[in-house]
Tab-separated table of C-alpha atoms in Angstrom:
chain	number	residue	atom	x	y	z
A	17	MET	CA	-0.119	27.629	2.551
A	18	THR	CA	3.061	27.089	0.795
A	19	ARG	CA	6.266	25.482	1.386
A	20	ASN	CA	9.993	25.742	0.069
A	21	ALA	CA	10.296	24.730	-3.834
A	22	PRO	CA	12.273	21.907	-4.523
A	23	SER	CA	16.013	22.679	-5.503
A	24	GLN	CA	16.525	22.705	-9.256
A	25	HIS	CA	19.199	20.592	-8.606
A	26	ASP	CA	17.621	17.753	-7.574
A	27	GLU	CA	18.585	15.540	-10.387
A	28	PRO	CA	17.912	12.166	-9.633
A	29	GLN	CA	21.148	10.413	-10.734
A	30	ALA	CA	23.412	12.874	-8.776
A	31	THR	CA	20.622	12.924	-5.689
A	32	ARG	CA	21.297	8.842	-5.996
A	33	ALA	CA	24.967	9.348	-5.826
A	34	HIS	CA	25.114	11.923	-3.436
A	35	LEU	CA	23.145	9.649	-0.896
A	36	GLU	CA	25.270	6.338	-1.821
A	37	ASP	CA	28.122	8.547	-1.021
A	38	ARG	CA	26.398	9.371	2.520
A	39	VAL	CA	25.614	5.977	3.171
A	40	ALA	CA	29.260	4.676	2.551
A	41	PHE	CA	30.573	7.368	4.809
A	42	ILE	CA	28.158	6.442	7.582
A	43	LEU	CA	29.144	2.414	7.372
A	44	GLU	CA	32.585	3.342	7.585
A	45	GLU	CA	32.073	6.212	10.414
A	46	SER	CA	30.139	3.485	12.125
A	47	ARG	CA	33.125	1.215	12.053
A	48	ARG	CA	35.382	3.725	12.953
A	49	GLN	CA	33.491	4.260	16.311
A	50	GLY	CA	33.333	0.582	16.999
A	51	ALA	CA	29.790	-0.563	16.008
A	52	SER	CA	30.110	-4.550	15.166
A	53	ALA	CA	27.831	-3.957	12.337
A	54	CYS	CA	25.444	-0.889	10.725
A	55	GLU	CA	22.598	-0.961	8.570
A	56	VAL	CA	21.220	2.840	6.846
A	57	VAL	CA	18.120	3.445	5.194
A	58	VAL	CA	17.454	7.344	3.603
A	59	SER	CA	14.560	8.439	1.810
A	60	HIS	CA	14.698	11.679	-0.409
A	61	ASN	CA	11.471	12.925	-1.917
A	62	THR	CA	10.493	16.142	-3.718
A	63	GLY	CA	7.400	17.026	-4.743
A	64	LEU	CA	4.390	19.059	-5.919
A	65	SER	CA	0.726	18.984	-4.438
A	66	VAL	CA	-2.278	21.204	-5.166
A	67	ALA	CA	-5.944	21.382	-4.117
A	68	VAL	CA	-8.926	23.535	-5.376
A	69	ARG	CA	-12.200	23.689	-3.929
A	70	GLN	CA	-15.297	25.447	-5.158
A	71	GLY	CA	-13.151	27.052	-7.723
A	72	GLU	CA	-10.626	28.426	-5.473
A	73	VAL	CA	-7.397	27.308	-5.128
A	74	GLU	CA	-7.074	25.837	-1.549
A	75	THR	CA	-3.372	25.082	-0.983
A	76	VAL	CA	-0.033	24.617	-3.114
A	77	GLU	CA	2.538	22.613	-1.828
A	78	PHE	CA	5.967	22.016	-2.500
A	79	ASN	CA	8.068	19.087	0.095
A	80	ARG	CA	11.577	18.599	0.152
A	81	ASP	CA	11.815	15.574	2.459
A	82	GLN	CA	14.924	13.687	3.635
A	83	GLY	CA	15.668	11.614	6.290
A	84	PHE	CA	18.474	8.772	7.483
A	85	GLY	CA	18.003	6.139	9.646
A	86	ILE	CA	20.817	4.440	11.495
A	87	THR	CA	20.745	1.114	12.793
A	88	LEU	CA	24.328	0.178	15.050
A	89	TYR	CA	25.016	-3.199	16.677
A	90	ALA	CA	26.841	-3.744	19.595
A	91	GLY	CA	27.064	-7.625	19.422
A	92	GLN	CA	23.811	-9.077	19.634
A	93	ARG	CA	22.585	-5.519	21.390
A	94	LYS	CA	21.059	-2.835	18.597
A	95	GLY	CA	20.666	1.262	18.754
A	96	SER	CA	18.671	3.541	16.081
A	97	ALA	CA	18.836	7.040	15.001
A	98	SER	CA	18.040	9.414	12.783
A	99	THR	CA	19.114	12.614	11.473
A	100	SER	CA	17.924	15.051	7.842
A	101	ASP	CA	21.317	16.818	8.274
A	102	THR	CA	23.545	15.032	5.756
A	103	SER	CA	26.958	17.254	7.268
A	104	ASP	CA	30.180	14.818	8.685
A	105	ALA	CA	29.355	16.183	11.964
A	106	ALA	CA	25.453	15.453	11.954
A	107	ILE	CA	26.487	11.874	10.858
A	108	ARG	CA	28.947	11.548	13.472
A	109	ALA	CA	26.859	12.496	16.243
A	110	ALA	CA	23.933	10.539	15.383
A	111	ILE	CA	26.096	7.601	15.549
A	112	GLU	CA	27.555	8.472	18.285
A	113	ALA	CA	23.855	9.010	20.031
A	114	ALA	CA	22.799	5.177	18.418
A	115	LEU	CA	25.768	3.571	19.853
A	116	THR	CA	24.985	4.681	23.002
A	117	ILE	CA	21.685	3.446	22.939
A	118	ALA	CA	23.126	-0.233	21.400
A	119	ARG	CA	25.709	-0.559	24.353
A	120	HIS	CA	22.875	-0.248	26.677
A	121	ALA	CA	20.431	-2.057	24.984
A	122	SER	CA	19.493	-5.378	26.150
A	123	GLU	CA	21.091	-8.652	23.942
A	124	ASP	CA	18.522	-10.037	21.303
A	125	PRO	CA	19.975	-13.132	20.086
A	126	HIS	CA	18.246	-12.951	17.045
A	127	ALA	CA	19.183	-9.254	15.859
A	128	GLY	CA	21.875	-8.577	13.129
A	129	LEU	CA	22.377	-8.179	10.065
A	130	ALA	CA	21.513	-10.800	7.588
A	131	ASP	CA	24.501	-13.206	6.259
A	132	PRO	CA	26.739	-11.588	3.634
A	133	GLN	CA	26.197	-14.592	0.999
A	134	LEU	CA	22.303	-13.312	0.909
A	135	MET	CA	23.037	-9.876	0.156
A	136	ALA	CA	21.475	-8.961	-3.497
A	137	LYS	CA	24.223	-8.934	-6.156
A	138	GLU	CA	22.299	-7.739	-9.022
A	139	LEU	CA	19.365	-5.043	-8.941
A	140	PRO	CA	17.513	-4.980	-12.035
A	141	ASP	CA	15.946	-1.771	-13.427
A	142	LEU	CA	12.224	-1.822	-12.916
A	143	ASP	CA	11.700	1.320	-15.142
A	144	LEU	CA	9.733	3.140	-11.699
A	145	TYR	CA	11.283	6.828	-12.705
A	146	HIS	CA	8.566	8.612	-14.754
A	147	PRO	CA	9.198	12.353	-13.887
A	148	TRP	CA	5.947	14.598	-14.397
A	149	GLN	CA	6.905	18.324	-15.666
A	150	LEU	CA	4.283	19.976	-14.299
A	151	SER	CA	4.131	23.809	-12.986
A	152	ALA	CA	1.784	24.747	-9.923
A	153	GLU	CA	-0.217	26.729	-12.329
A	154	GLN	CA	-0.917	23.368	-14.810
A	155	ALA	CA	-1.387	21.224	-11.571
A	156	ILE	CA	-4.327	23.910	-10.453
A	157	GLU	CA	-5.651	24.166	-14.290
A	158	ARG	CA	-5.974	20.712	-14.015
A	159	ALA	CA	-7.537	20.200	-10.551
A	160	LEU	CA	-10.235	23.061	-11.578
A	161	GLU	CA	-11.388	21.250	-14.753
A	162	CYS	CA	-11.887	18.055	-12.912
A	163	GLU	CA	-13.586	19.749	-10.405
A	164	ALA	CA	-15.636	21.694	-13.312
A	165	ALA	CA	-16.628	18.455	-14.618
A	166	ALA	CA	-17.887	16.556	-11.723
A	167	LEU	CA	-20.010	20.063	-10.885
A	168	ALA	CA	-21.317	19.943	-14.304
A	169	LEU	CA	-23.103	16.411	-14.248
A	170	ASP	CA	-25.684	17.715	-11.486
A	171	SER	CA	-26.840	21.437	-9.462
A	172	ARG	CA	-26.968	19.477	-6.565
A	173	LEU	CA	-23.444	18.501	-6.327
A	174	ASN	CA	-20.674	20.671	-4.194
A	175	SER	CA	-17.201	20.358	-3.891
A	176	ASP	CA	-15.344	18.978	-1.280
A	177	SER	CA	-11.852	18.876	-2.855
A	178	ALA	CA	-10.127	18.414	-6.249
A	179	ASN	CA	-6.551	17.640	-5.680
A	180	VAL	CA	-3.449	16.841	-7.881
A	181	SER	CA	0.361	15.531	-7.050
A	182	THR	CA	3.286	14.531	-8.554
A	183	GLN	CA	6.216	13.413	-6.084
A	184	GLN	CA	9.304	12.078	-7.277
A	185	GLY	CA	12.007	10.130	-4.646
A	186	CYS	CA	14.938	8.098	-3.815
A	187	ARG	CA	15.666	5.383	-1.751
A	188	VAL	CA	19.081	3.944	-0.711
A	189	TYR	CA	19.798	0.517	2.095
A	190	GLY	CA	23.188	-0.026	2.733
A	191	ASN	CA	25.143	-2.183	5.276
A	192	SER	CA	28.186	-3.464	6.839
A	193	ASN	CA	28.384	-6.283	4.701
A	194	GLY	CA	28.995	-4.327	1.243
A	195	PHE	CA	25.409	-3.967	0.315
A	196	ILE	CA	24.844	-1.025	-1.327
A	197	GLY	CA	21.351	-0.560	-3.219
A	198	SER	CA	19.404	2.550	-4.451
A	199	SER	CA	15.847	2.952	-6.258
A	200	ILE	CA	14.590	6.143	-7.546
A	201	GLY	CA	10.833	6.166	-8.758
A	202	THR	CA	7.862	8.465	-8.986
A	203	ARG	CA	4.431	8.537	-7.928
A	204	HIS	CA	1.464	10.782	-9.169
A	205	SER	CA	-2.044	10.923	-8.208
A	206	ALA	CA	-5.068	12.943	-8.738
A	207	SER	CA	-8.444	12.863	-7.176
A	208	ALA	CA	-11.993	14.475	-6.441
A	209	VAL	CA	-14.190	14.225	-3.914
A	210	MET	CA	-17.798	15.464	-4.039
A	211	ILE	CA	-21.116	16.287	-1.693
A	212	VAL	CA	-24.371	16.450	-3.159
A	213	ALA	CA	-27.981	16.889	-0.587
A	214	SER	CA	-30.875	15.468	-0.407
A	215	ASP	CA	-34.077	15.014	2.230
A	216	GLU	CA	-32.183	12.058	3.506
A	217	GLY	CA	-29.103	14.244	4.704
A	218	MET	CA	-25.280	14.356	2.912
A	219	GLN	CA	-23.887	11.559	0.870
A	220	ARG	CA	-20.325	12.215	0.377
A	221	ASP	CA	-18.122	9.770	-2.367
A	222	TYR	CA	-14.815	10.322	-4.551
A	223	TRP	CA	-12.689	8.891	-7.159
A	224	TYR	CA	-9.096	9.135	-7.691
A	225	GLY	CA	-6.312	7.513	-9.977
A	226	VAL	CA	-2.442	7.119	-9.092
A	227	ASP	CA	0.475	5.914	-10.969
A	228	ARG	CA	4.326	6.139	-11.498
A	229	LEU	CA	3.504	7.521	-15.301
A	230	ALA	CA	1.372	10.525	-15.455
A	231	GLU	CA	-0.049	9.959	-19.027
A	232	ARG	CA	-1.650	6.608	-17.390
A	233	LEU	CA	-3.758	8.700	-15.085
A	234	PRO	CA	-7.436	9.262	-15.688
A	235	SER	CA	-8.258	12.575	-18.063
A	236	ALA	CA	-9.257	15.063	-15.410
A	237	GLU	CA	-12.710	15.117	-16.849
A	238	ALA	CA	-13.032	11.522	-16.879
A	239	LEU	CA	-12.099	11.370	-13.043
A	240	GLY	CA	-14.138	14.495	-12.254
A	241	ARG	CA	-17.306	12.458	-13.878
A	242	LYS	CA	-16.135	9.385	-11.722
A	243	ALA	CA	-16.611	11.306	-8.781
A	244	ALA	CA	-20.130	12.866	-9.334
A	245	GLU	CA	-21.855	10.070	-10.496
A	246	ARG	CA	-20.408	7.951	-7.479
A	247	THR	CA	-21.497	10.405	-5.419
A	248	LEU	CA	-24.878	10.608	-7.061
A	249	ALA	CA	-25.815	7.105	-7.154
A	250	ARG	CA	-25.988	7.215	-3.384
A	251	LEU	CA	-28.965	9.241	-3.076
A	252	GLY	CA	-31.992	7.296	-1.644
A	253	ALA	CA	-29.339	5.382	0.643
A	254	GLY	CA	-31.390	3.616	3.178
A	255	SER	CA	-30.675	0.720	5.625
A	256	VAL	CA	-31.157	-3.516	4.971
A	257	ARG	CA	-32.956	-5.760	7.440
A	258	THR	CA	-30.738	-8.200	8.934
A	259	ALA	CA	-29.582	-11.193	7.133
A	260	ARG	CA	-27.238	-13.615	5.929
A	261	VAL	CA	-25.914	-13.153	2.333
A	262	PRO	CA	-23.717	-13.289	-0.240
A	263	VAL	CA	-20.875	-10.415	-0.362
A	264	VAL	CA	-19.122	-8.584	-3.397
A	265	PHE	CA	-16.566	-6.656	-2.143
A	266	ALA	CA	-15.168	-4.229	-4.898
A	267	ALA	CA	-11.564	-4.424	-5.872
A	268	ASP	CA	-10.547	-1.462	-4.102
A	269	GLN	CA	-12.164	-2.606	-0.962
A	270	ALA	CA	-10.695	-6.587	-1.426
A	271	SER	CA	-7.647	-5.075	-1.483
A	272	GLY	CA	-7.960	-4.401	1.695
A	273	LEU	CA	-8.794	-8.510	2.414
A	274	LEU	CA	-5.269	-9.192	1.243
A	275	SER	CA	-3.740	-6.593	3.116
A	276	GLN	CA	-5.494	-8.486	6.054
A	277	LEU	CA	-4.228	-12.092	5.049
A	278	VAL	CA	-0.375	-10.191	4.707
A	279	GLY	CA	-0.661	-9.292	8.485
A	280	ALA	CA	-2.360	-12.745	9.363
A	281	ILE	CA	1.238	-14.203	7.868
A	282	SER	CA	3.805	-11.944	8.585
A	283	GLY	CA	6.361	-13.253	10.977
A	284	GLY	CA	5.850	-10.562	13.713
A	285	SER	CA	2.441	-12.200	14.132
A	286	VAL	CA	3.469	-15.733	14.012
A	287	TYR	CA	6.043	-15.375	16.521
A	288	ARG	CA	4.133	-13.573	19.024
A	289	GLN	CA	1.414	-15.911	18.420
A	290	SER	CA	-1.408	-12.944	17.938
A	291	THR	CA	-2.649	-14.551	14.277
A	292	PHE	CA	-5.863	-16.623	13.759
A	293	LEU	CA	-3.842	-18.398	11.464
A	294	LEU	CA	-1.218	-19.355	13.683
A	295	ASP	CA	-1.631	-23.320	13.050
A	296	ALA	CA	-2.463	-22.831	9.361
A	297	LEU	CA	0.947	-23.493	7.436
A	298	GLY	CA	0.641	-26.077	5.046
A	299	GLU	CA	-3.403	-26.418	5.505
A	300	GLN	CA	-6.257	-25.367	2.734
A	301	VAL	CA	-7.023	-21.585	3.912
A	302	PHE	CA	-8.511	-20.700	0.523
A	303	PRO	CA	-10.565	-22.663	-2.146
A	304	ASN	CA	-8.264	-24.880	-4.504
A	305	TRP	CA	-8.433	-22.728	-7.464
A	306	VAL	CA	-6.526	-19.631	-5.437
A	307	THR	CA	-3.140	-18.723	-5.706
A	308	ILE	CA	-1.793	-15.638	-4.075
A	309	ASP	CA	1.744	-14.635	-5.092
A	310	GLU	CA	4.310	-11.641	-5.355
A	311	ARG	CA	5.744	-10.412	-8.557
A	312	PRO	CA	7.756	-7.751	-6.937
A	313	HIS	CA	9.834	-7.114	-10.923
A	314	LEU	CA	6.973	-5.680	-12.691
A	315	PRO	CA	7.990	-3.059	-14.488
A	316	ARG	CA	6.463	0.539	-13.529
A	317	ALA	CA	4.157	-0.752	-10.875
A	318	LEU	CA	3.464	0.756	-7.870
A	319	GLY	CA	4.971	-1.696	-5.752
A	320	SER	CA	8.009	-2.922	-7.247
A	321	SER	CA	10.912	-3.286	-5.702
A	322	ALA	CA	14.194	-4.894	-6.246
A	323	PHE	CA	15.461	-5.517	-2.627
A	324	ASP	CA	13.861	-5.614	0.409
A	325	GLY	CA	14.615	-3.952	3.989
A	326	ASP	CA	17.444	-6.398	4.498
A	327	GLY	CA	19.587	-6.141	1.753
A	328	LEU	CA	17.954	-9.400	0.050
A	329	ALA	CA	17.181	-9.812	-3.735
A	330	THR	CA	13.314	-10.203	-3.966
A	331	ARG	CA	11.811	-12.796	-6.024
A	332	GLU	CA	8.662	-14.076	-7.774
A	333	GLN	CA	7.153	-16.469	-4.765
A	334	SER	CA	3.900	-17.625	-3.899
A	335	PHE	CA	2.285	-18.036	-0.385
A	336	ILE	CA	-0.644	-18.974	-1.066
A	337	GLU	CA	-0.733	-22.159	-3.919
A	338	ARG	CA	-4.030	-24.122	-4.851
A	339	GLY	CA	-5.722	-22.399	-1.752
A	340	ILE	CA	-2.700	-24.071	0.522
A	341	LEU	CA	-1.029	-21.676	3.044
A	342	ARG	CA	2.895	-22.547	1.835
A	343	SER	CA	4.693	-19.648	3.130
A	344	TRP	CA	4.988	-16.993	6.296
A	345	VAL	CA	5.868	-13.712	5.204
A	346	LEU	CA	9.752	-13.357	6.531
A	347	SER	CA	12.382	-10.704	7.139
A	348	THR	CA	15.751	-11.570	8.409
A	349	TYR	CA	14.878	-11.167	11.951
A	350	SER	CA	11.167	-12.575	12.362
A	351	GLY	CA	12.757	-15.873	10.286
A	352	ARG	CA	15.401	-16.280	13.004
A	353	LYS	CA	12.529	-16.105	15.401
A	354	LEU	CA	11.122	-19.011	13.767
A	355	GLY	CA	13.966	-20.830	12.746
A	356	LEU	CA	13.352	-20.070	9.032
A	357	PRO	CA	14.824	-18.891	6.618
A	358	SER	CA	13.969	-14.705	5.435
A	359	THR	CA	11.705	-14.896	2.479
A	360	ALA	CA	13.189	-11.307	1.591
A	361	ASN	CA	10.233	-9.436	2.728
A	362	ALA	CA	11.547	-7.150	5.291
A	363	GLY	CA	9.390	-4.328	4.786
A	364	GLY	CA	6.953	-6.390	3.106
A	365	VAL	CA	5.593	-7.869	0.135
A	366	SER	CA	5.914	-6.411	-3.584
A	367	ASN	CA	3.244	-6.676	-5.570
A	368	LEU	CA	0.988	-9.250	-4.263
A	369	HIS	CA	-1.366	-11.054	-6.838
A	370	ILE	CA	-4.586	-13.039	-6.845
A	371	THR	CA	-6.057	-15.198	-9.543
A	372	SER	CA	-8.950	-14.804	-11.064
A	373	ASN	CA	-11.447	-17.429	-11.570
A	374	LEU	CA	-14.121	-15.420	-13.619
A	375	ASP	CA	-14.058	-13.809	-17.195
A	376	GLY	CA	-15.591	-10.744	-15.929
A	377	GLY	CA	-15.696	-8.049	-13.875
A	378	LEU	CA	-18.233	-6.482	-11.302
A	379	GLU	CA	-21.337	-6.716	-13.301
A	380	ALA	CA	-20.284	-10.553	-13.872
A	381	LEU	CA	-20.096	-11.345	-10.003
A	382	LEU	CA	-23.100	-9.448	-9.189
A	383	ARG	CA	-24.911	-11.894	-12.044
A	384	GLU	CA	-23.264	-14.579	-10.171
A	385	MET	CA	-24.474	-13.322	-6.488
A	386	GLY	CA	-28.028	-12.761	-7.624
A	387	THR	CA	-29.099	-11.205	-4.599
A	388	GLY	CA	-27.034	-9.417	-1.608
A	389	LEU	CA	-24.905	-6.755	-0.885
A	390	LEU	CA	-21.784	-5.003	-3.102
A	391	VAL	CA	-20.006	-3.084	-0.611
A	392	THR	CA	-17.842	-0.133	-2.080
A	393	GLU	CA	-16.945	1.466	1.094
A	394	LEU	CA	-15.566	0.241	4.675
A	395	MET	CA	-15.163	2.172	7.820
A	396	GLY	CA	-14.417	1.438	10.976
A	397	GLN	CA	-11.120	-1.172	12.192
A	398	GLY	CA	-13.277	-4.011	14.033
A	399	VAL	CA	-10.806	-6.473	12.655
A	400	ASN	CA	-9.529	-9.046	15.133
A	401	MET	CA	-6.216	-10.581	13.752
A	402	VAL	CA	-5.993	-12.929	16.745
A	403	THR	CA	-9.328	-14.651	16.342
A	404	GLY	CA	-10.050	-13.411	12.602
A	405	ASP	CA	-13.715	-11.617	13.943
A	406	TYR	CA	-14.653	-9.171	11.152
A	407	SER	CA	-17.206	-6.620	12.018
A	408	ARG	CA	-17.323	-3.508	10.077
A	409	GLY	CA	-19.359	-0.705	8.828
A	410	ALA	CA	-20.396	-0.589	5.175
A	411	GLY	CA	-21.991	1.012	2.701
A	412	GLY	CA	-22.926	0.018	-0.903
A	413	PHE	CA	-25.543	-1.143	-2.813
A	414	TRP	CA	-28.193	-3.992	-2.673
A	415	VAL	CA	-28.341	-6.423	-5.256
A	416	GLU	CA	-31.243	-8.124	-6.238
A	417	ASN	CA	-31.406	-10.992	-9.446
A	418	GLY	CA	-27.872	-9.533	-10.094
A	419	VAL	CA	-28.711	-5.936	-10.862
A	420	ILE	CA	-28.354	-3.118	-8.438
A	421	SER	CA	-31.910	-2.337	-6.671
A	422	HIS	CA	-30.948	0.684	-4.299
A	423	PRO	CA	-27.842	2.073	-2.366
A	424	VAL	CA	-27.535	1.169	1.430
A	425	LYS	CA	-25.630	2.842	4.204
A	426	GLU	CA	-25.379	2.613	7.519
A	427	VAL	CA	-24.992	-1.304	7.393
A	428	THR	CA	-22.609	-3.622	9.466
A	429	ILE	CA	-20.911	-6.471	7.719
A	430	ALA	CA	-19.956	-9.473	10.024
A	431	GLY	CA	-18.046	-12.954	9.737
A	432	ASN	CA	-14.767	-14.640	10.392
A	433	LEU	CA	-11.487	-13.951	7.975
A	434	ARG	CA	-10.790	-17.625	8.014
A	435	ASP	CA	-14.273	-18.581	7.142
A	436	MET	CA	-14.851	-15.053	4.733
A	437	PHE	CA	-11.024	-16.688	2.942
A	438	ARG	CA	-12.902	-20.514	2.591
A	439	GLN	CA	-16.048	-18.915	1.251
A	440	LEU	CA	-14.304	-16.969	-1.638
A	441	ALA	CA	-16.291	-17.603	-4.511
A	442	TYR	CA	-14.895	-15.745	-7.358
A	443	VAL	CA	-12.357	-12.927	-8.071
A	444	GLY	CA	-13.558	-11.249	-11.205
A	445	SER	CA	-11.166	-9.790	-13.736
A	446	ASP	CA	-11.792	-5.845	-13.269
A	447	ILE	CA	-8.115	-5.330	-11.393
A	448	GLU	CA	-7.287	-2.923	-9.163
A	449	ARG	CA	-4.000	-1.715	-9.258
A	450	ARG	CA	-3.589	1.682	-7.569
A	451	GLY	CA	-1.364	-0.334	-5.203
A	452	ASN	CA	0.811	-3.075	-4.057
A	453	ASN	CA	-2.352	-5.141	-4.249
A	454	VAL	CA	-3.457	-6.524	-7.104
A	455	THR	CA	-6.623	-7.962	-7.595
A	456	GLY	CA	-10.544	-8.172	-8.734
A	457	SER	CA	-13.695	-7.738	-7.037
A	458	TRP	CA	-14.549	-10.811	-4.598
A	459	LEU	CA	-17.567	-12.494	-3.926
A	460	ILE	CA	-17.587	-14.216	-0.817
A	461	GLU	CA	-20.692	-16.991	-0.190
A	462	GLY	CA	-22.053	-15.610	3.116
A	463	MET	CA	-21.698	-12.849	5.743
A	464	THR	CA	-24.188	-11.281	7.880
A	465	VAL	CA	-24.963	-8.076	6.975
A	466	GLY	CA	-26.845	-5.798	9.823
A	467	GLY	CA	-28.863	-2.657	8.986
A	468	ALA	CA	-31.023	-0.563	11.445
């Protein structure tokens, strides 16, 4: 399948200037049409993605996507509309539609823009734009090389897919308080998914890399071999007896636990009273060695951002200090609902980081655990954010005396997130950086592991 190739005129600075101009036009036109306030978010993305399977090209896809989200206010009433058309006529029509919606909406005393004096004044350059001059032919060659390296490891392996992608984009946010901020960035990735058959059935696993800089991706050969090794390691997987044991979450799986923490302390969950941490502000929710903070200005990092979705300057800040919950994650709106100032987190957190207390990675954690379960895969959505109850399907490895004994499949791990956070014994130094959450592997002292 092939879509339109990106235009050769999508030079990033020219695109940014054009989109900023369009945002300024929208803000002025919304004022002219009678809106009391306006905010606009624009995204513009271009890229190339290829997928191969069994030595054959499955897809080559060029994408070029753009969208304007326009939110207008008529006093405390709000209306929204969107368009991908940048023409004056299309923008005027979208503004008219949003304003009509706003005039018929119910009043919300908490609606509106952030205070003008809180708008970001200076936006640091976070060095997020690093284009990869990759042709479709070169991307296909790299994907085929990755797949071949995986298949060469064992004749029992088959390929599900190998993929290579390069994307670049521009984001602009502006509002009628005089703020227009923009950023340009890149995101490159590669992955391989392998399958192996045995008498016990089919096993499947994968590996991937993602970064703003293509040169920091693993080589095609290394990535393919890693995917193959992970898949072969699943051979002979069985179940375990139900027991309460320590559990290690590999770093990429522990990242999800941080996301669940953010969901539990987000302002929306708090004002809706739909979080198990509702009354926990100022209380000990992790051991006292744990600090969890965001670092939004890390150069070249995947989660970095100079301003939030309300136009406020992002900043380094701690949500957990020495195990104590110090702050909710607040936008302007959720802060107003709770009578608190925004934490500049409209749109979420940026580069969330948890301290490590172990000078060693996964192997060191397994030695500390002794006997228990190493989780390398999670399945299902069995997390109740109101009660904190946690029950998910899992795959991984049974560990005896600090050494992997055998792979396991079709097990369930269960606990309560509040207990799991308190029982966090170690975070390793095997740092996962392929996303917004920066963490090592976690060792939790006790969870119920259920098998067949």
